[in-house]
PDB file of C-alpha atoms in Angstrom:
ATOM      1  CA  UNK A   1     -11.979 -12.136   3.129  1.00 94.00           C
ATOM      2  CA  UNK A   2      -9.015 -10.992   4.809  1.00 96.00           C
ATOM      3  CA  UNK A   3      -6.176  -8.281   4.152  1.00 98.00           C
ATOM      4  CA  UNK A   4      -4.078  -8.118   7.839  1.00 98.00           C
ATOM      5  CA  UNK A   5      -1.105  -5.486   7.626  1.00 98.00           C
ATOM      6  CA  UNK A   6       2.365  -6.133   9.836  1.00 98.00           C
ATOM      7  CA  UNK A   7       5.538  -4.636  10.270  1.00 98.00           C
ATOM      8  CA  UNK A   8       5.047  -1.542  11.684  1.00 97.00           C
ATOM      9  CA  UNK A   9       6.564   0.259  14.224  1.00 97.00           C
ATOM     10  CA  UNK A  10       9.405   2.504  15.107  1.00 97.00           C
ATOM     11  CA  UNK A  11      12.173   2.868  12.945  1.00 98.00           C
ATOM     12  CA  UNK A  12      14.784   5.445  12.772  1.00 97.00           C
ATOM     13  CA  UNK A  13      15.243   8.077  10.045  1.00 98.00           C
ATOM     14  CA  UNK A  14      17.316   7.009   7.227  1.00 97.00           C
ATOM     15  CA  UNK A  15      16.903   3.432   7.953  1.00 98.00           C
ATOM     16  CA  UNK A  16      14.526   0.707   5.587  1.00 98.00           C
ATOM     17  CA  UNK A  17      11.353  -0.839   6.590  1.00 97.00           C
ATOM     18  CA  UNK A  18       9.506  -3.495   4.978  1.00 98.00           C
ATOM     19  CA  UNK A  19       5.454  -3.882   5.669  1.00 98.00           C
ATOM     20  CA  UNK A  20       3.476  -6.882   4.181  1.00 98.00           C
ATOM     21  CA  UNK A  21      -0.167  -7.228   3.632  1.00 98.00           C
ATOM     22  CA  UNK A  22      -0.898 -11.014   3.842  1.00 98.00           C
ATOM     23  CA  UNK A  23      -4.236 -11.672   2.116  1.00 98.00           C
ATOM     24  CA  UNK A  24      -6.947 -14.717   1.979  1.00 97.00           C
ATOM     25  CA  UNK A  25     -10.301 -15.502   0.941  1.00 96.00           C
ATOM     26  CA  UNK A  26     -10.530 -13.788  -2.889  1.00 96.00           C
ATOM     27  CA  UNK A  27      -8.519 -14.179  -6.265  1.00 96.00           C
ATOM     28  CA  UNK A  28      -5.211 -12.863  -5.184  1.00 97.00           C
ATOM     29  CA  UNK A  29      -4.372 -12.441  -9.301  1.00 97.00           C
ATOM     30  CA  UNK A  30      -7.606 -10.517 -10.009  1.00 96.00           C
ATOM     31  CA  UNK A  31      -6.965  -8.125  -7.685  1.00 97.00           C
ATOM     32  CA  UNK A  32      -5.081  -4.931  -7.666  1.00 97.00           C
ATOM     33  CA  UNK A  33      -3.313  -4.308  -4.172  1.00 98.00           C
ATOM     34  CA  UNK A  34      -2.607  -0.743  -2.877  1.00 97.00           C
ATOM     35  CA  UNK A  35      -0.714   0.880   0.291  1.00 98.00           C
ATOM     36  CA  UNK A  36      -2.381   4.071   1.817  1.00 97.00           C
ATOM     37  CA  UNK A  37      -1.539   6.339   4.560  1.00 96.00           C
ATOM     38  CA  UNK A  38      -4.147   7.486   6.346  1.00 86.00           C
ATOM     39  CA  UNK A  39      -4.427   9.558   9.935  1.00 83.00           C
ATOM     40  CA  UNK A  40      -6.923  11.357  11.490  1.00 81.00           C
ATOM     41  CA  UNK A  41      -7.757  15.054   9.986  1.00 83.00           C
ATOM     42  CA  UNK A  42      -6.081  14.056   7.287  1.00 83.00           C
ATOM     43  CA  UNK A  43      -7.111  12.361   3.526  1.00 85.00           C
ATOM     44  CA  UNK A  44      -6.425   9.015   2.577  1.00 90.00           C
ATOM     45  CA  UNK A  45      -3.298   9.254   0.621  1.00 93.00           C
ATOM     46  CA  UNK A  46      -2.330   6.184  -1.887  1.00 95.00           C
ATOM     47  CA  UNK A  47       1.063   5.341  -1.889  1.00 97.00           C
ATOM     48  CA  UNK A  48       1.786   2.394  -3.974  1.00 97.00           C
ATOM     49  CA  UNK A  49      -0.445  -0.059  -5.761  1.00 97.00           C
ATOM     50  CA  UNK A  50       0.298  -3.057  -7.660  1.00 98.00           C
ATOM     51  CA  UNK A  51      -1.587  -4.888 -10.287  1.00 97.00           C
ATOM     52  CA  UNK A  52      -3.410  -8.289 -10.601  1.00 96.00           C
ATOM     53  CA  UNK A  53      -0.486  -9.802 -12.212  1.00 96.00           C
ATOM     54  CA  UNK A  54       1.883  -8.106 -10.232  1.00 97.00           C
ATOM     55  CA  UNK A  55       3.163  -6.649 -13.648  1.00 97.00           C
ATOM     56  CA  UNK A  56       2.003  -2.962 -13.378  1.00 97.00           C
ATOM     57  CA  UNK A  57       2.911  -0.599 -10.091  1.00 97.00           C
ATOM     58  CA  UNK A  58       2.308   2.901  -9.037  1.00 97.00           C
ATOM     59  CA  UNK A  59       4.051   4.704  -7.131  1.00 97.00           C
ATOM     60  CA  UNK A  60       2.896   8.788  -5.535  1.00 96.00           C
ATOM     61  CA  UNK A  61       5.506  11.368  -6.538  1.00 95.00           C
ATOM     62  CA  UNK A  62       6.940  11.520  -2.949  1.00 93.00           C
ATOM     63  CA  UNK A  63       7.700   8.526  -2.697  1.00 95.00           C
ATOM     64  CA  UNK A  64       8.403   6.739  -5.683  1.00 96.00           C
ATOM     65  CA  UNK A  65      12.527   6.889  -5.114  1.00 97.00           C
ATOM     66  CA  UNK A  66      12.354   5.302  -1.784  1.00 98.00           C
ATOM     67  CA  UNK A  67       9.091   2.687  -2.197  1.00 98.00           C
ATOM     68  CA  UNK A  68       9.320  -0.454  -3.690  1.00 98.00           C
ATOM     69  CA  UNK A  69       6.212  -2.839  -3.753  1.00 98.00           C
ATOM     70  CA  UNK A  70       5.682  -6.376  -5.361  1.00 97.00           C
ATOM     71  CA  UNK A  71       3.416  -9.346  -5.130  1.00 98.00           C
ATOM     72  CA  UNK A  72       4.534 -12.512  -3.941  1.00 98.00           C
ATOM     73  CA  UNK A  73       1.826 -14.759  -5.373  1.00 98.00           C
ATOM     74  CA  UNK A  74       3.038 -18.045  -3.402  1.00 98.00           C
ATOM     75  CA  UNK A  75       1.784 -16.854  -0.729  1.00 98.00           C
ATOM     76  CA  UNK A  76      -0.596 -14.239  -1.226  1.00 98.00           C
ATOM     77  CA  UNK A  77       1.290 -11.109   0.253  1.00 98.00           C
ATOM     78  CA  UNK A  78       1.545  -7.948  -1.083  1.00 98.00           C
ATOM     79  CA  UNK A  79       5.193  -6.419   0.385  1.00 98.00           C
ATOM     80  CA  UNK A  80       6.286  -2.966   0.044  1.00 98.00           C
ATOM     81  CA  UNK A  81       9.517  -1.826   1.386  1.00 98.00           C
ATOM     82  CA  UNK A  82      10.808   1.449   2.523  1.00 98.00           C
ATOM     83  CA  UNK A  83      14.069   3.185   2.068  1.00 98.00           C
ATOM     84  CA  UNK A  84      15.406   5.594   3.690  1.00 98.00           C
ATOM     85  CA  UNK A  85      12.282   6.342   5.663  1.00 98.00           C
ATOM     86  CA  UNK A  86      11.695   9.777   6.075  1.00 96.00           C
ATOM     87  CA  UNK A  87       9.595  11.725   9.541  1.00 94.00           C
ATOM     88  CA  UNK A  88       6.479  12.611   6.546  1.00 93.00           C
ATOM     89  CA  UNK A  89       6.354   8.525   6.474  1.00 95.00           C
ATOM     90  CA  UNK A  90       4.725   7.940   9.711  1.00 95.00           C
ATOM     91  CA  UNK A  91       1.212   7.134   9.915  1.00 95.00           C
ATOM     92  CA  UNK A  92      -1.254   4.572   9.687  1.00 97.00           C
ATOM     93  CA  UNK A  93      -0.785   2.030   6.483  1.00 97.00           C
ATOM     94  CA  UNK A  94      -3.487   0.270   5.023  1.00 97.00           C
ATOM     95  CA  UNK A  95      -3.903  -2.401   2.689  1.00 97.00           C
ATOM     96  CA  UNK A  96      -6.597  -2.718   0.067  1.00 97.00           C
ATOM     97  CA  UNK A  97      -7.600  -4.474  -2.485  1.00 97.00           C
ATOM     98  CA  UNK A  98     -10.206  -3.184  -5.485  1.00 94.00           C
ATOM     99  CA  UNK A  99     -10.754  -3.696  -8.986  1.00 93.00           C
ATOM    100  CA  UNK A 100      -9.271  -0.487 -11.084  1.00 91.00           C
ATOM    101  CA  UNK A 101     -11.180   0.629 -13.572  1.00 87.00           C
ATOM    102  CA  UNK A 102     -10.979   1.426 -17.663  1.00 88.00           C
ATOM    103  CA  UNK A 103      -8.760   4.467 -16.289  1.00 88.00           C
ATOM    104  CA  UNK A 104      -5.800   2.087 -14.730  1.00 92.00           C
ATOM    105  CA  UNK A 105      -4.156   1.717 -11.828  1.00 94.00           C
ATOM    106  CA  UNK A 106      -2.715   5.195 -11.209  1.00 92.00           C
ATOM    107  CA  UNK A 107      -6.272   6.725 -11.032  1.00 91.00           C
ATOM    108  CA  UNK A 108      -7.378   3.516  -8.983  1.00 92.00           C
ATOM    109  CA  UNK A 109      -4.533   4.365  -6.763  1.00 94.00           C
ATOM    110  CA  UNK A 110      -5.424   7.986  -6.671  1.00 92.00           C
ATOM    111  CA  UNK A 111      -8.590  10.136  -7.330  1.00 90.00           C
ATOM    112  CA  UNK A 112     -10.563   7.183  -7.467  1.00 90.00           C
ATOM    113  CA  UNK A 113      -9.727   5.164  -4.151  1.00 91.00           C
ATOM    114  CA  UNK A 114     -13.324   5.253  -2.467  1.00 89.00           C
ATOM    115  CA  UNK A 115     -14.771   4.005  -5.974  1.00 88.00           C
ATOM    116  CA  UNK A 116     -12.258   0.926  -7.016  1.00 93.00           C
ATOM    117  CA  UNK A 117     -11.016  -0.211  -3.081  1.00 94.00           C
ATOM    118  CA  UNK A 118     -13.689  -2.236  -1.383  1.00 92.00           C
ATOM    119  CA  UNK A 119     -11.677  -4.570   0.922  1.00 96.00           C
ATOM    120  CA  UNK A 120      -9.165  -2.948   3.436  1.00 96.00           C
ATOM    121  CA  UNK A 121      -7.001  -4.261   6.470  1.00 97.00           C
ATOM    122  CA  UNK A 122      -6.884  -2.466   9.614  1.00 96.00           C
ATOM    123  CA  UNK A 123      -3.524  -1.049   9.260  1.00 97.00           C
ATOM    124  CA  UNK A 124      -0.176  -0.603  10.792  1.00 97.00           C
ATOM    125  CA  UNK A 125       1.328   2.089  12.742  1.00 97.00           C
ATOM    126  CA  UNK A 126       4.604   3.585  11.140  1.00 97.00           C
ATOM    127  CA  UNK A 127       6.615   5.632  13.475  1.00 96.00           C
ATOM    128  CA  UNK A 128       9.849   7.642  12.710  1.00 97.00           C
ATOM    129  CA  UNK A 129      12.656   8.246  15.410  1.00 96.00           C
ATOM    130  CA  UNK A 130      15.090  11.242  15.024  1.00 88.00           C
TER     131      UNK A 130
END
């Protein structure tokens, strides 16, 4: 089982980046894929997440203007891309994958990341130039 995370790196303010989580040994379609930030001191935050099927997505509050994730099932890779990247959007990004439960994706994605994500890459290091 493997989720490995690329694209990071330094990109200006105002500019786009695009990440992609490239995944292998488990059913791609049964599982729901999610982008979190997470850096030391600070709480795993869940950014986007997409669905099995790649029909359903969630996007946080702050971010849902500027993210855009989808599933490209040909070859397994989860790719979300950033507009207009902002300084709050540097971190570390993770990948996971998990198995949202009878309260969706949005809660997956959310309150109830520790419970429904059980496979994670090792992340990617966003950084914002001014």
């Amino acid at each position: 089982v493997q989720l490995v995370e690329s694209g990071g790196g330094v990109v200006p303010a105002g500019g786009s980046l695009h990440l992609a989580c490239a995944t292998s040994g488990f059913s791609f379609e049964g599982y729901a894929i999610g982008w979190f930030r997470q850096d030391p001191g600070r709480e795993r935050e869940g950014l986007s997440c997409i669905s099995g099927d790649g029909r359903t997505t969630y996007y946080g509050e702050a971010v849902k203007e500027r993210f855009s994730v989808y599933k490209d099932f040909s070859t397994e890779t989860v790719h979300l891309r950033i507009d207009n990247v902002q300084p709050e959007d540097a971190g570390v990004y993770r990948c996971g994958a998990g198995l949202p439960g009878s309260k969706g994706l949005a809660d997956a994605c959310t309150v109830g990341i520790q419970w429904y994500f059980l496979l994670w890459g090792r992340g990617t290091h966003v950084n914002v130039s001014s």
